[in-house]
Amino acid sequence: MVEVLRQRLNGCEPTIALILGSGLGDIAEAIEDASVIPFEDIPAFPRATVRGHAGRFVCGTLNASTVIALQGRLHLYEGHNPEMAGMPVRLMHELGARMLLVSNAAGGIRRTLVPGDFMLIRDHINLMWRSPLAGPAKDAESRFPDMSEPYDLDLSRRMRLAALKAGIPLAEGVYAGLLGPAYETPAEVRMLERLGADAVGMSTVPEVIVARALGMRVAGVSCITNVAAGMSGIPLNHAEVLETTERVRHRFIALVRAFLGSLKSDP
Ligand code: HPA
């Protein structure tokens, strides 16, 4: 599979992989000298089924970094097993990426978070109760990866600096990853709040676990697209999620650009 990717992406050798969450895929359009491969052109690769996810890999240059972007991820709620949800990270690592910037759309639990805010992911809680590492150990991966620093401290510092430079407020907090696809009940949101979660979503955790098992350095950003269920009295829907990401996508692009810039310029 990786050979097909390498060929179609013109020998792409990325330093950093970007996973673009629901409605946040537009940044891939800013990639220069882009080579693109849609999921359907990759043998045995699943299709993207969720609105707001294009379903392709894009490799090229963004702010002087060679990046590979996953425009449309594989969620467990689509019926993929956890290994499959982590598989794109394994592919991007095989192509050479040693850093991962993961993004997602999430519901805000902490009361100070409002739709349109960005939240640097400081840590996560795996409430999917599954691991993409379960099964035979893979040669390149740690069998028992340490998860005491899932989100790299230096990359997180760079993200904070990038936000400051770009004039984009950046909250910080803990992301709870749930299986979905139903949104949470108000009681579940109250439980998550007590567990220490600041935001909730249905992705990211399997990808970060695989990345850590491979020794990749990870930074994560959630786009708060809605207030979590039961906290505002407003019913949730995917259209609202996409409306919010559409409203703030320019800020997200500016944040990612500034972050990539800091990888090149700042010590
Ligand atoms: N819950 C779970 N996943 C989400 C949410 C939410 O409120 N918003 C966007 N993705």
XYZ file of N, CA and C and ligand atoms in Angstrom:
811
model
N 0.822 -1.207 0.000
C 0.000 0.000 0.000
C 0.865 1.269 0.000
N 1.943 1.199 0.797
C 2.788 2.397 0.908
C 3.497 2.684 -0.414
N 3.758 1.636 -1.193
C 4.425 1.838 -2.495
C 3.517 2.605 -3.457
N 2.230 2.266 -3.438
C 1.264 2.975 -4.294
C 1.248 4.455 -3.911
N 1.235 4.700 -2.608
C 1.215 6.080 -2.125
C 2.464 6.833 -2.569
N 3.593 6.170 -2.369
C 4.870 6.822 -2.687
C 4.903 7.210 -4.172
N 4.468 6.259 -5.002
C 4.469 6.502 -6.452
C 3.525 7.633 -6.836
N 2.283 7.538 -6.343
C 1.276 8.531 -6.743
C 1.548 9.904 -6.133
N 2.285 9.904 -5.039
C 2.603 11.191 -4.402
C 3.998 11.660 -4.813
N 4.474 11.130 -5.923
C 5.742 11.572 -6.519
C 6.914 11.534 -5.547
N 7.044 10.418 -4.846
C 8.198 10.236 -3.969
C 8.132 11.075 -2.706
N 6.924 11.508 -2.351
C 6.696 12.341 -1.166
C 7.485 11.857 0.058
N 8.274 12.764 0.645
C 9.003 12.431 1.881
C 8.653 13.473 2.935
N 7.512 13.322 3.574
C 7.048 14.363 4.496
C 7.825 14.343 5.807
N 7.958 15.515 6.416
C 8.510 15.543 7.771
C 7.373 15.525 8.788
N 6.224 16.060 8.373
C 5.113 16.135 9.328
C 3.805 15.702 8.658
N 3.019 14.949 9.406
C 1.708 14.506 8.929
C 0.639 15.378 9.573
N -0.354 15.770 8.776
C -1.479 16.562 9.300
C -2.741 15.728 9.156
N -3.462 15.569 10.235
C -4.777 14.934 10.131
C -5.812 16.029 10.305
N -6.648 16.183 9.274
C -7.562 17.323 9.222
C -8.957 16.857 9.605
N -9.454 17.433 10.681
C -10.747 17.014 11.227
C -11.916 17.496 10.389
N -13.115 17.102 10.810
C -14.362 17.463 10.120
C -14.384 18.939 9.777
N -14.507 19.262 8.502
C -14.635 20.643 8.060
C -13.327 21.419 8.097
N -12.226 20.772 8.507
C -10.949 21.493 8.629
C -9.987 21.104 7.499
N -10.529 20.460 6.483
C -9.692 19.932 5.403
C -9.156 20.980 4.449
N -9.704 22.196 4.502
C -9.352 23.213 3.513
C -7.878 23.546 3.451
N -7.203 23.357 4.561
C -5.787 23.725 4.559
C -5.022 22.934 3.507
N -5.533 21.764 3.152
C -4.865 20.968 2.115
C -4.822 21.727 0.787
N -5.820 22.632 0.581
C -5.842 23.401 -0.683
C -4.685 24.400 -0.733
N -4.125 24.722 0.436
C -3.029 25.702 0.480
C -1.663 25.037 0.253
N -1.655 23.703 0.180
C -0.379 22.996 -0.005
C 0.123 23.213 -1.434
N 1.381 23.631 -1.532
C 1.939 23.928 -2.863
C 2.594 22.693 -3.456
N 2.700 22.697 -4.775
C 3.253 21.547 -5.525
C 2.632 20.247 -5.033
N 1.313 20.278 -4.912
C 0.635 19.156 -4.254
C 0.491 17.946 -5.171
N 0.776 16.779 -4.616
C 0.393 15.512 -5.250
C -0.741 14.952 -4.414
N -1.720 14.394 -5.108
C -2.943 13.973 -4.423
C -3.264 12.533 -4.783
N -3.693 11.761 -3.799
C -4.256 10.444 -4.126
C -5.547 10.243 -3.322
N -6.659 10.059 -4.051
C -7.917 9.783 -3.347
C -7.889 8.372 -2.762
N -8.619 8.200 -1.653
C -8.633 6.885 -1.001
C -9.010 5.773 -1.983
N -9.950 6.089 -2.913
C -10.436 4.994 -3.778
C -9.373 4.504 -4.754
N -8.283 5.264 -4.915
C -7.215 4.810 -5.810
C -6.173 3.962 -5.079
N -6.365 3.788 -3.770
C -5.405 2.997 -2.994
C -6.026 1.621 -2.759
N -5.393 0.569 -3.286
C -5.989 -0.766 -3.158
C -6.234 -1.120 -1.693
N -7.406 -1.622 -1.397
C -7.796 -2.103 -0.056
C -7.947 -0.985 0.973
N -7.952 0.283 0.513
C -8.134 1.397 1.456
C -9.623 1.737 1.511
N -10.176 1.934 2.721
C -11.611 2.217 2.803
C -11.975 3.589 2.231
N -13.228 3.772 1.896
C -13.731 5.071 1.424
C -14.020 5.973 2.625
N -13.926 7.290 2.419
C -14.381 8.228 3.468
C -15.891 8.347 3.332
N -16.605 8.213 4.441
C -18.071 8.206 4.342
C -18.720 9.403 5.014
N -17.929 10.271 5.647
C -18.531 11.324 6.467
C -18.491 12.659 5.732
N -19.626 13.382 5.736
C -19.654 14.707 5.108
C -18.648 15.612 5.814
N -17.901 16.383 5.021
C -16.865 17.238 5.608
C -15.489 16.582 5.556
N -15.430 15.340 5.017
C -14.156 14.616 4.891
C -13.963 14.206 3.430
N -12.983 14.823 2.756
C -12.827 14.586 1.312
C -12.375 13.159 0.999
N -11.508 12.584 1.825
C -11.045 11.221 1.564
C -9.869 11.168 0.620
N -8.774 11.811 0.971
C -7.574 11.746 0.132
C -6.332 12.134 0.926
N -5.184 11.721 0.405
C -3.892 12.172 0.931
C -3.374 13.257 -0.006
N -2.823 14.305 0.591
C -2.228 15.381 -0.207
C -0.822 15.619 0.328
N 0.164 15.571 -0.569
C 1.548 15.791 -0.128
C 2.128 16.976 -0.883
N 2.873 17.809 -0.211
C 3.501 18.966 -0.860
C 4.133 19.869 0.173
N 4.251 21.146 -0.186
C 4.980 22.084 0.679
C 4.021 23.095 1.287
N 4.177 23.317 2.575
C 3.384 24.334 3.267
C 4.324 25.053 4.225
N 4.469 26.350 4.027
C 5.402 27.135 4.848
C 6.760 26.460 4.989
N 7.305 26.065 3.876
C 8.652 25.505 3.785
C 8.800 24.115 4.402
N 7.707 23.527 4.892
C 7.777 22.147 5.389
C 7.142 21.216 4.360
N 7.734 20.033 4.212
C 7.065 19.022 3.386
C 6.060 18.309 4.276
N 4.799 18.423 3.881
C 3.729 17.875 4.723
C 2.953 16.829 3.939
N 2.366 15.899 4.689
C 1.357 15.036 4.087
C 0.083 15.223 4.893
N -0.998 15.533 4.183
C -2.264 15.785 4.881
C -3.227 14.646 4.608
N -3.849 14.195 5.669
C -4.934 13.220 5.556
C -6.219 14.031 5.610
N -6.858 14.125 4.446
C -8.068 14.942 4.350
C -9.246 13.985 4.469
N -9.610 13.687 5.708
C -10.664 12.688 5.912
C -10.099 11.469 6.595
N -10.466 11.296 7.842
C -9.890 10.199 8.599
C -10.856 9.025 8.644
N -10.399 7.926 9.259
C -11.240 6.731 9.389
C -11.683 6.647 10.853
N -12.979 6.727 11.079
C -13.501 6.720 12.452
C -13.955 5.312 12.837
N -13.874 5.020 14.119
C -14.391 3.722 14.590
C -15.892 3.625 14.347
N -16.609 4.761 14.470
C -18.067 4.694 14.331
C -18.509 4.373 12.907
N -17.575 4.456 11.950
C -17.917 4.048 10.585
C -17.882 2.520 10.444
N -17.473 1.867 11.520
C -17.400 0.412 11.496
C -15.984 -0.106 11.301
N -15.022 0.811 11.227
C -13.634 0.385 11.087
C -13.130 -0.170 12.408
N -12.291 -1.178 12.336
C -11.711 -1.633 13.594
C -10.606 -0.650 14.001
N -10.212 -0.691 15.265
C -9.258 0.316 15.756
C -7.935 0.298 14.984
N -7.528 -0.882 14.539
C -6.275 -0.965 13.776
C -6.400 -0.128 12.501
N -7.564 -0.201 11.869
C -7.803 0.550 10.627
C -7.788 2.058 10.897
N -8.342 2.474 12.050
C -8.369 3.902 12.367
C -6.949 4.464 12.510
N -6.015 3.598 12.922
C -4.633 4.046 13.084
C -3.786 3.838 11.842
N -4.319 3.095 10.881
C -3.516 2.712 9.715
C -2.965 3.896 8.906
N -3.748 4.978 8.678
C -3.170 6.099 7.922
C -1.926 6.688 8.604
N -1.899 6.653 9.934
C -0.713 7.173 10.634
C 0.481 6.264 10.340
N 0.236 4.969 10.345
C 1.327 4.028 10.029
C 1.861 4.291 8.616
N 0.951 4.557 7.674
C 1.378 4.819 6.286
C 2.205 6.101 6.210
N 1.721 7.153 6.880
C 2.416 8.443 6.787
C 3.777 8.364 7.482
N 3.861 7.551 8.537
C 5.141 7.313 9.199
C 6.084 6.572 8.256
N 5.533 5.591 7.546
C 6.366 4.823 6.616
C 6.916 5.697 5.497
N 6.163 6.731 5.139
C 6.642 7.668 4.114
C 7.702 8.622 4.662
N 7.836 8.671 5.981
C 8.908 9.478 6.559
C 8.485 10.460 7.638
N 7.179 10.653 7.838
C 6.737 11.658 8.826
C 7.114 11.206 10.234
N 7.738 12.098 10.981
C 8.107 11.784 12.374
C 7.377 12.693 13.356
N 6.560 13.605 12.812
C 5.706 14.454 13.653
C 4.283 14.330 13.133
N 3.353 14.510 14.031
C 1.939 14.455 13.658
C 1.223 15.647 14.279
N 0.511 16.389 13.434
C -0.398 17.422 13.947
C -1.809 16.927 13.686
N -2.519 16.652 14.768
C -3.841 16.073 14.633
C -4.873 17.133 15.012
N -5.952 17.204 14.240
C -7.005 18.171 14.555
C -8.348 17.464 14.544
N -9.304 18.068 15.197
C -10.637 17.472 15.228
C -11.679 18.544 15.541
N -12.919 18.158 15.304
C -14.052 18.957 15.757
C -14.500 18.349 17.080
N -14.833 19.189 18.042
C -15.183 18.652 19.357
C -16.253 19.505 20.015
N -16.977 18.864 20.923
C -17.950 19.590 21.726
C -17.253 20.153 22.961
N -17.571 21.375 23.313
C -16.933 22.009 24.468
C -17.654 21.629 25.762
N -16.897 21.099 26.700
C -17.470 20.742 28.012
C -17.165 21.839 29.025
N -15.901 22.283 29.015
C -15.539 23.353 29.958
C -16.367 24.590 29.627
N -16.904 25.198 30.665
C -17.918 26.220 30.449
C -17.391 27.480 29.782
N -16.079 27.664 29.820
C -15.521 28.867 29.189
C -15.309 28.677 27.681
N -15.476 27.460 27.197
C -15.252 27.219 25.760
C -16.522 27.536 24.965
N -16.351 28.288 23.879
C -17.516 28.616 23.046
C -17.237 28.168 21.607
N -18.308 27.918 20.846
C -18.107 27.466 19.466
C -17.218 28.429 18.693
N -16.260 27.854 17.982
C -15.306 28.660 17.224
C -13.965 28.765 17.929
N -13.919 28.393 19.217
C -12.636 28.421 19.932
C -11.743 27.277 19.464
N -10.448 27.482 19.599
C -9.496 26.383 19.393
C -8.927 25.977 20.741
N -8.708 24.681 20.909
C -8.162 24.162 22.172
C -6.956 23.270 21.878
N -5.824 23.674 22.412
C -4.639 22.816 22.339
C -4.905 21.583 23.206
N -4.701 20.404 22.654
C -4.974 19.186 23.427
C -3.755 18.886 24.306
N -3.979 18.983 25.613
C -2.878 18.736 26.543
C -2.764 17.247 26.844
N -3.905 16.568 26.825
C -3.927 15.142 27.171
C -5.259 14.592 26.674
N -5.396 13.290 26.674
C -6.695 12.737 26.280
C -7.113 11.598 27.207
N -8.413 11.269 27.126
C -8.943 10.120 27.858
C -9.550 9.180 26.809
N -9.075 7.952 26.796
C -9.564 6.988 25.813
C -10.819 6.303 26.345
N -11.985 6.829 25.950
C -13.245 6.211 26.365
C -13.859 5.411 25.219
N -12.992 5.066 24.237
C -13.445 4.159 23.174
C -13.266 2.720 23.633
N -12.493 2.556 24.682
C -12.222 1.239 25.255
C -11.621 0.278 24.244
N -10.902 0.801 23.286
C -10.247 -0.051 22.288
C -8.879 0.537 22.008
N -7.978 -0.319 21.523
C -6.659 0.171 21.148
C -6.324 -0.260 19.732
N -5.761 0.656 18.943
C -5.316 0.298 17.592
C -4.087 -0.610 17.621
N -3.523 -0.803 18.812
C -2.306 -1.635 18.922
C -2.640 -3.085 19.274
N -3.899 -3.355 19.615
C -4.267 -4.721 19.996
C -4.067 -5.634 18.798
N -3.500 -6.817 19.053
C -3.181 -7.731 17.958
C -1.681 -7.956 17.945
N -1.201 -8.695 16.955
C 0.237 -8.984 16.907
C 1.054 -7.692 16.917
N 2.149 -7.694 17.659
C 3.002 -6.499 17.734
C 3.635 -6.237 16.376
N 3.749 -4.968 16.014
C 4.387 -4.604 14.743
C 5.848 -4.225 15.025
N 6.718 -4.610 14.085
C 8.162 -4.441 14.300
C 8.568 -3.031 14.704
N 8.007 -2.027 13.994
C 8.462 -0.645 14.220
C 7.880 -0.041 15.482
N 6.969 -0.763 16.152
C 6.192 -0.135 17.228
C 6.514 -0.700 18.604
N 6.404 0.185 19.572
C 6.563 -0.261 20.949
C 5.329 -1.084 21.335
N 5.534 -2.201 21.989
C 4.404 -3.028 22.433
C 3.617 -2.338 23.545
N 4.363 -1.686 24.448
C 3.732 -1.024 25.589
C 4.160 0.449 25.606
N 3.634 1.235 24.676
C 4.127 2.621 24.600
C 3.791 3.421 25.855
N 4.747 4.231 26.247
C 4.525 5.151 27.366
C 3.565 6.239 26.906
N 2.558 6.532 27.713
C 1.587 7.568 27.334
C 1.587 8.701 28.358
N 2.726 8.874 29.060
C 2.731 9.930 30.075
C 2.892 11.313 29.440
N 3.313 11.362 28.175
C 3.371 12.648 27.469
C 2.888 12.441 26.037
N 1.580 12.147 25.880
C 1.089 11.832 24.525
C 1.255 13.002 23.562
N 1.092 14.227 24.097
C 1.204 15.428 23.258
C 2.518 16.103 23.631
N 3.386 16.202 22.650
C 4.769 16.619 22.859
C 4.859 18.031 23.451
N 5.656 18.162 24.494
C 5.721 19.455 25.189
C 6.310 20.549 24.305
N 7.346 20.202 23.533
C 7.966 21.221 22.689
C 7.029 21.632 21.553
N 6.365 20.668 20.930
C 5.432 21.031 19.850
C 4.260 21.837 20.407
N 3.840 21.508 21.612
C 2.737 22.254 22.228
C 3.168 23.697 22.508
N 4.389 23.848 22.965
C 4.928 25.202 23.196
C 4.941 25.981 21.875
N 5.367 25.320 20.809
C 5.386 25.988 19.502
C 3.978 26.384 19.054
N 3.022 25.518 19.358
C 1.642 25.826 18.958
C 1.135 27.046 19.722
N 1.462 27.124 21.011
C 1.054 28.306 21.800
C 1.677 29.570 21.217
N 2.976 29.489 20.887
C 3.670 30.646 20.305
C 3.058 31.026 18.965
N 2.744 30.002 18.173
C 2.163 30.246 16.845
C 0.831 30.969 16.990
N 0.038 30.552 17.968
C -1.271 31.166 18.181
C -1.095 32.631 18.574
N -0.121 32.853 19.442
C 0.162 34.214 19.898
C 0.553 35.093 18.711
N 1.468 34.556 17.887
C 1.950 35.313 16.719
C 0.832 35.602 15.741
N -0.038 34.610 15.559
C -1.119 34.765 14.573
C -2.309 35.519 15.169
N -2.238 35.844 16.457
C -3.335 36.584 17.094
C -4.590 35.738 17.261
N -4.390 34.419 17.479
C -5.541 33.524 17.616
C -5.588 33.001 19.056
N -6.671 33.287 19.776
C -6.760 32.770 21.149
C -6.736 31.244 21.129
N -5.994 30.661 22.059
C -5.873 29.196 22.089
C -6.093 28.733 23.522
N -7.208 28.029 23.736
C -7.448 27.434 25.045
C -6.615 26.163 25.144
N -6.716 25.480 26.243
C -5.904 24.279 26.442
C -6.716 23.309 27.273
N -6.648 22.038 26.987
C -7.422 21.128 27.815
C -7.316 19.674 27.419
N -8.171 18.881 28.050
C -8.166 17.420 27.902
C -9.318 17.016 26.970
N -8.976 16.165 26.009
C -9.960 15.684 25.017
C -10.399 14.276 25.399
N -11.702 14.080 25.486
C -12.212 12.722 25.707
C -12.654 12.149 24.371
N -12.114 10.977 24.014
C -12.474 10.325 22.754
C -13.499 9.235 23.010
N -14.691 9.399 22.418
C -15.758 8.405 22.571
C -16.031 7.748 21.226
N -16.667 6.590 21.279
C -16.919 5.851 20.047
C -17.902 6.576 19.124
N -18.980 7.192 19.679
C -20.020 7.767 18.831
C -20.781 6.643 18.146
N -21.526 6.878 17.065
C -21.742 8.163 16.417
C -22.850 9.005 17.062
N -23.601 8.429 18.011
C -24.579 9.284 18.695
C -23.811 10.302 19.531
N -24.292 11.518 19.559
C -23.710 12.482 20.490
C -24.019 12.025 21.912
N -23.367 12.644 22.872
C -23.502 12.234 24.260
C -24.867 12.656 24.819
N -25.244 11.997 25.893
C -26.414 12.456 26.639
C -25.938 13.519 27.634
N -26.854 14.354 28.136
C -26.443 15.337 29.156
C -25.786 14.662 30.367
N -26.279 13.484 30.770
C -25.671 12.806 31.923
C -24.244 12.376 31.605
N -24.037 11.937 30.378
C -22.665 11.546 29.989
C -21.737 12.752 29.988
N -22.265 13.898 29.537
C -21.428 15.103 29.524
C -21.066 15.503 30.960
N -22.026 15.399 31.876
C -21.711 15.715 33.295
C -20.658 14.744 33.827
N -20.774 13.469 33.430
C -19.774 12.478 33.846
C -18.391 12.853 33.293
N -18.360 13.227 32.007
C -17.070 13.558 31.378
C -16.432 14.759 32.073
N -17.274 15.727 32.449
C -16.775 16.908 33.146
C -16.104 16.476 34.452
N -16.759 15.572 35.169
C -16.184 15.113 36.448
C -14.925 14.293 36.242
N -14.837 13.636 35.101
C -13.630 12.838 34.814
C -12.443 13.718 34.443
N -12.714 14.989 34.193
C -11.597 15.889 33.864
C -11.488 16.221 32.389
N -12.547 15.929 31.608
C -12.500 16.255 30.180
C -12.989 17.682 29.946
N -12.305 18.378 29.031
C -12.710 19.735 28.659
C -13.462 19.761 27.340
N -13.236 18.738 26.511
C -13.887 18.673 25.203
C -14.106 17.208 24.862
N -15.066 16.956 23.966
C -15.390 15.565 23.632
C -15.550 15.414 22.124
N -15.035 14.281 21.625
C -15.148 14.004 20.197
C -15.101 12.513 19.923
N -15.055 12.161 18.637
C -15.166 10.758 18.242
C -13.974 10.292 17.407
N -12.818 10.890 17.647
C -11.670 10.538 16.794
C -10.382 10.711 17.578
N -9.290 10.843 16.875
C -7.998 11.318 17.377
C -7.239 10.321 18.254
N -7.944 9.728 19.241
C -7.247 8.875 20.211
C -6.521 7.696 19.537
N -7.169 6.936 18.643
C -6.440 5.811 18.028
C -5.210 6.279 17.242
N -5.361 7.429 16.567
C -4.244 7.940 15.756
C -3.066 8.328 16.644
N -3.378 8.959 17.773
C -2.295 9.407 18.667
C -1.614 8.196 19.317
N -2.391 7.179 19.650
C -1.789 5.980 20.255
C -0.809 5.327 19.267
N -1.219 5.215 18.010
C -0.320 4.630 17.002
C 0.928 5.501 16.840
N 0.715 6.798 16.773
C 1.858 7.711 16.599
C 2.856 7.550 17.746
N 2.343 7.442 18.962
C 3.256 7.301 20.109
C 3.967 5.955 20.078
N 3.263 4.917 19.648
C 3.902 3.598 19.560
C 5.039 3.621 18.535
N 4.904 4.498 17.540
C 5.939 4.628 16.504
C 7.010 5.645 16.896
N 6.844 6.276 18.048
C 7.823 7.274 18.509
C 7.651 8.632 17.857
N 6.494 8.857 17.209
C 6.282 10.180 16.584
C 5.952 11.209 17.660
N 6.325 12.464 17.386
C 5.955 13.563 18.290
C 4.629 14.126 17.803
N 3.735 14.375 18.750
C 2.360 14.732 18.392
C 1.971 16.090 18.975
N 1.275 16.885 18.163
C 0.567 18.064 18.679
C -0.888 17.922 18.265
N -1.788 18.414 19.096
C -3.213 18.263 18.775
C -3.989 19.543 19.027
N -4.938 19.813 18.137
C -5.808 20.982 18.302
C -7.252 20.564 18.040
N -8.130 20.929 18.967
C -9.562 20.727 18.756
C -10.184 22.048 18.333
N -11.089 21.969 17.388
C -11.936 23.122 17.082
C -13.249 22.878 17.814
N -13.563 23.747 18.728
C -14.817 23.593 19.484
C -15.959 24.048 18.575
N -16.766 23.092 18.158
C -17.793 23.418 17.163
C -19.164 23.647 17.790
N -19.296 23.210 19.017
C -20.613 23.321 19.693
C -20.382 23.171 21.189
N -21.352 23.615 21.939
C -21.340 23.360 23.373
C -21.861 21.933 23.554
N -21.228 21.154 24.422
C -21.589 19.738 24.552
C -23.051 19.576 24.980
N -23.575 18.394 24.716
C -25.016 18.140 24.881
C -25.515 18.495 26.280
N -26.670 19.127 26.316
C -27.320 19.401 27.592
C -26.819 20.641 28.284
N -25.767 21.280 27.759
C -25.211 22.440 28.461
C -25.791 23.746 27.931
N -26.440 23.682 26.772
C -26.976 24.922 26.206
C -28.459 24.812 25.885
N -28.988 23.608 25.955
C -30.399 23.419 25.594
C -30.618 23.304 24.092
N -29.514 23.441 23.303
C -29.662 23.369 21.841
C -29.317 21.944 21.385
N -30.200 21.285 20.600
C -29.858 19.951 20.094
C -28.632 20.017 19.175
N -27.853 18.921 19.141
C -26.622 18.918 18.335
C -26.889 18.293 16.974
N -26.160 18.786 15.970
C -26.189 18.100 14.674
C -24.907 18.380 13.904
N -24.627 17.495 12.936
C -23.364 17.571 12.193
C -23.304 18.854 11.349
N -24.483 19.339 10.909
C -24.495 20.568 10.097
C -23.940 21.731 10.911
N -24.291 21.780 12.200
C -23.785 22.859 13.069
C -22.264 22.750 13.204
N -21.786 21.504 13.330
C -20.337 21.271 13.426
C -19.657 21.864 12.198
N -20.203 21.560 11.015
C -19.575 22.038 9.774
C -19.729 23.549 9.608
N -20.857 24.095 10.086
C -21.039 25.564 10.006
C -19.954 26.272 10.816
N -19.676 25.733 12.008
C -18.659 26.389 12.852
C -17.282 26.277 12.211
N -16.915 25.085 11.700
C -15.576 24.957 11.103
C -15.469 25.854 9.870
N -16.556 25.998 9.133
C -16.556 26.879 7.953
C -16.265 28.330 8.387
N -16.845 28.717 9.510
C -16.684 30.088 10.009
C -15.242 30.362 10.445
N -14.564 29.352 10.973
C -13.234 29.613 11.566
C -12.088 28.994 10.767
N -12.413 28.456 9.571
C -11.377 27.716 8.859
C -10.174 28.591 8.512
N -10.411 29.907 8.266
C -9.272 30.768 7.934
C -8.332 30.912 9.121
N -8.943 30.969 10.318
C -8.101 31.064 11.518
C -7.311 29.771 11.731
N -7.954 28.647 11.419
C -7.254 27.359 11.570
C -6.056 27.295 10.607
N -6.290 27.734 9.383
C -5.202 27.714 8.390
C -4.058 28.614 8.863
N -4.410 29.795 9.389
C -3.373 30.721 9.870
C -2.595 30.092 11.031
N -3.302 29.385 11.901
C -2.649 28.749 13.055
C -1.679 27.661 12.590
N -2.120 26.832 11.667
C -1.249 25.742 11.189
C -0.041 26.316 10.455
N -0.282 27.341 9.656
C 0.843 27.972 8.943
C 1.876 28.519 9.935
N 1.374 29.219 10.953
C 2.291 29.799 11.946
C 3.032 28.688 12.697
N 2.351 27.612 12.977
C 2.984 26.481 13.674
C 4.107 25.891 12.805
N 3.803 25.672 11.526
C 4.831 25.104 10.636
C 6.004 26.073 10.513
N 5.680 27.364 10.479
C 6.730 28.377 10.410
C 7.652 28.273 11.622
N 7.060 28.025 12.781
C 7.870 27.973 14.006
C 8.782 26.746 14.010
N 8.401 25.694 13.284
C 9.272 24.515 13.207
C 10.557 24.856 12.473
N 10.434 25.804 11.533
C 11.587 26.164 10.696
C 12.425 27.265 11.333
N 11.725 28.233 11.975
C 12.463 29.448 12.342
C 12.847 29.524 13.806
N 12.003 29.039 14.719
C 12.278 29.257 16.133
C 13.139 28.127 16.690
N 13.990 28.451 17.657
C 14.810 27.396 18.253
C 13.978 26.417 19.060
N -19.604 15.319 20.818
C -18.883 14.394 20.179
N -18.239 14.637 19.044
C -18.329 15.881 18.528
C -19.067 16.892 19.159
C -19.747 16.592 20.376
O -20.426 17.436 20.989
N -18.949 17.998 18.382
C -18.155 17.658 17.329
N -17.778 16.373 17.413
